[in-house]
């Protein structure tokens, strides 16, 4: 046991003082509600009256007696399955294009990045108009090619596809990270590849993408978490779960349970199921990284 | 040296600007300036916006000018987040003193202990007046388990708005409106217009809103004698079958496209009935005031949805709308209650008639409706009388005042949607509705929720 000298103590104290604002905020607004929600998931709780312990009843009902739970979980899993790979492909593709050394590239980068900083609610409202089946720009454009566009948000499965399409709107955020990743790839690797006779396609497959895998891995994990928590766009554009429950996302159903039906215990149980699912999937993705993520440089 | 001095000055200017910015945010973040700082504040949240909010301000100003003890401070909390904001206010120990909410949320909130039973605030005379005078359907809509939790300041009913010119155009007599659902369907067919591509450009009445229309078929989703909501009844099934049949006939997707293309989100002045795209439409009584404001030249009639030839209930419907509640944890309940009485007309029906007229809202009681001020307004807006006629009908009911009413309404709407889309037959949709609701009720019972 090494005793700390007064100087060391003072240093530690200063360190703690510096992180105290964040620490207090974290404990009060994240850690405490986090553990509290675990307790609440085993209770009947309506906010006003004290929570009443009901054991595992909420979890049992969720798993065995609530078809909408499974429906919302299925919609969310489908969304994650499509939106995450789509986001990665679009993000990497865009970053590769915007990595080119051409005139005005900074302006292009800004243009593609801008949508990701538009508030989600605002962009959702804009898309409501764009996807209007009669007067929306999307169907008007399709009509010029002689195509009758679908009633996007009013019919299944088009409502779901519309939200997938909307996911690409914010791809500029990940594009910037990919771009930073591309800039980080040492030039000598490309020079060596050129000396070895590699063409552009081979350079992309053998140098760029492998070297970009840490960034892809990061975006994969973040995208996975984000897609399972998908809420705002669905809430604004199809607040009741859309046609045939096709956009009844897990978080939307959770929100309705909590705030519409005031069943906070049940909603907490839903939140914990989601948390466990996300942790499991993230752990699985982490386990696979040794096989495909290259940290060499 | 000069560089160092410049850097110091830059830092000083930066700090000064920072302080200014923080100061501005703090000042700007303060709540609305009070007109009567010496009075007891009564914070009032409501859901109106735009022109409607201006009417609210007029009523609030009238109240604040009428006495010297309280100051009502209004705040608009519109949209779907209104209830959530209220709940957060309660949790945070800082709810409004009085709030206008949609009556569908009253039973759920009352069952969960959010609301003050208002009869505890009433004097014996007020209580007697309230129970004897108020329209029963409106009064019952604010009650839960025999207690008053909400008092109307603007209840809603729905009826058909009929464009007179459109009727004349197809050779129909606007003063001989169809008396049965079947005749109405035939008229609507006449009024329908399509363009060269087969898209609708004008529609007549398209039945919908099962929760309301079921009453016209002699049904409704209300509590039965055994205290359970009546869901899959023959009358409700007939109503849903009719909705589905007519929608199928018109073409589900064609109607959906037509409605989606209407500019209904662009505000009251762009209501498709005003712009002629809907020749007959089913809408609420507040549209009378909007028509008066934006299309005083438009000749129209208001009529109840006619019942089917057999087995219907004329002038059927149910009440929805804005009801005043006082949170159980409100800080200034007395002031809140005075304001509720002032607006609703519980203490002075004649005075409150003016307020109901501001927004074209349905009055609390026949005493308000029969007051000279209200009658004078009716003479100026004779079409509104149709709503008062419907209101006095015995076929107008309150929604079932059960704790999970919100869930029931959502599920009725879901059943209607699934049947219209052809995913289920009307009978299957109502079976599913009944099963879902029963299972939910069992779950709630097991968890110990009060119904």
Coordinates of C-alpha atoms in Angstrom, one line a residue, chain A residues 43-49 52 54 57-58 60-61 65-68 71 129 132-135 139 148-151 154-156 235 239-240 242-245 253 255-266, chain B residues 80-81 83-85 87-88 90-91 105 108-109 111-114 199-200 252-253 256-263 265-266 328 406-408 410-411 413-414 417-418 421 423 439-440 442-444 446-449:
Chain A
X43 CA -43.0 -2.9 -11.0
X44 CA -46.3 -1.4 -11.9
X45 CA -45.5 2.3 -12.1
X46 CA -47.6 5.3 -13.3
X47 CA -45.3 8.1 -12.1
X48 CA -47.6 9.6 -9.5
X49 CA -48.2 6.7 -7.1
X52 CA -45.6 -1.6 -6.8
X54 CA -45.0 -7.2 -9.7
X57 CA -44.9 -10.0 -14.9
X58 CA -44.0 -7.2 -17.3
X60 CA -43.6 -12.4 -19.2
X61 CA -46.4 -10.3 -20.7
X65 CA -48.8 -12.0 -24.4
X66 CA -48.0 -9.0 -26.5
X67 CA -48.1 -9.5 -30.3
X68 CA -47.2 -5.8 -30.8
X71 CA -44.2 -6.9 -34.3
X129 CA -44.1 16.8 -48.4
X132 CA -46.8 13.1 -50.8
X133 CA -48.3 10.7 -53.3
X134 CA -50.1 13.4 -55.3
X135 CA -48.2 16.7 -55.0
X139 CA -43.7 11.2 -57.4
X148 CA -46.8 6.2 -61.1
X149 CA -45.1 6.5 -57.7
X150 CA -46.6 4.7 -54.7
X151 CA -48.5 6.3 -51.9
X154 CA -49.9 5.6 -46.7
X155 CA -49.3 2.0 -47.8
X156 CA -47.3 -0.9 -46.6
X235 CA -42.9 9.5 -34.7
X239 CA -47.0 8.6 -35.4
X240 CA -49.4 5.6 -35.1
X242 CA -47.9 3.5 -40.0
X243 CA -50.1 1.4 -42.4
X244 CA -50.5 -2.1 -41.2
X245 CA -48.0 -1.4 -38.3
X253 CA -44.2 1.4 -29.2
X255 CA -43.0 5.6 -26.1
X256 CA -46.7 4.9 -26.5
X257 CA -46.7 2.5 -23.6
X258 CA -44.9 5.0 -21.4
X259 CA -46.5 8.3 -22.3
X260 CA -49.8 7.4 -23.9
X261 CA -50.9 4.6 -21.6
X262 CA -48.8 5.6 -18.7
X263 CA -47.4 2.2 -18.1
X264 CA -43.9 3.1 -17.1
X265 CA -43.1 -0.3 -15.6
X266 CA -43.9 -2.1 -18.8
Chain B
X80 CA -48.9 15.3 -29.4
X81 CA -46.3 16.3 -26.7
X83 CA -49.8 15.4 -22.4
X84 CA -46.2 14.3 -22.0
X85 CA -45.3 17.8 -21.0
X87 CA -46.9 14.5 -17.0
X88 CA -43.3 15.7 -16.8
X90 CA -46.4 16.7 -12.5
X91 CA -43.3 14.5 -11.9
X105 CA -57.0 11.5 -21.7
X108 CA -56.4 7.6 -17.7
X109 CA -55.0 10.6 -15.8
X111 CA -57.2 6.8 -12.6
X112 CA -53.5 7.5 -12.1
X113 CA -54.2 10.2 -9.5
X114 CA -53.1 13.2 -11.6
X199 CA -57.8 10.5 -60.3
X200 CA -60.4 12.0 -58.0
X252 CA -58.7 2.4 -51.3
X253 CA -55.6 3.7 -53.0
X256 CA -55.8 7.6 -50.1
X257 CA -54.0 9.5 -52.8
X258 CA -56.7 12.1 -53.1
X259 CA -56.8 12.8 -49.4
X260 CA -53.0 12.8 -49.1
X261 CA -52.9 15.4 -51.9
X262 CA -55.3 17.8 -50.2
X263 CA -53.7 20.9 -48.8
X265 CA -52.0 20.9 -43.5
X266 CA -51.7 24.5 -44.8
X328 CA -53.9 17.2 -8.0
X406 CA -56.7 5.8 -24.9
X407 CA -55.7 2.2 -25.6
X408 CA -59.3 1.4 -26.7
X410 CA -56.2 3.4 -30.6
X411 CA -57.4 -0.1 -31.1
X413 CA -58.9 3.0 -35.1
X414 CA -56.5 0.2 -35.8
X417 CA -57.7 0.7 -40.7
X418 CA -57.0 -3.1 -41.0
X421 CA -57.0 -2.1 -46.1
X423 CA -56.2 -7.3 -44.2
X439 CA -56.2 -9.4 -23.1
X440 CA -55.0 -5.9 -22.3
X442 CA -56.6 -8.9 -18.1
X443 CA -53.0 -7.8 -18.1
X444 CA -53.9 -4.6 -16.4
X446 CA -53.1 -8.8 -13.1
X447 CA -50.7 -5.8 -12.7
X448 CA -53.2 -4.3 -10.3
X449 CA -54.4 -1.3 -12.4

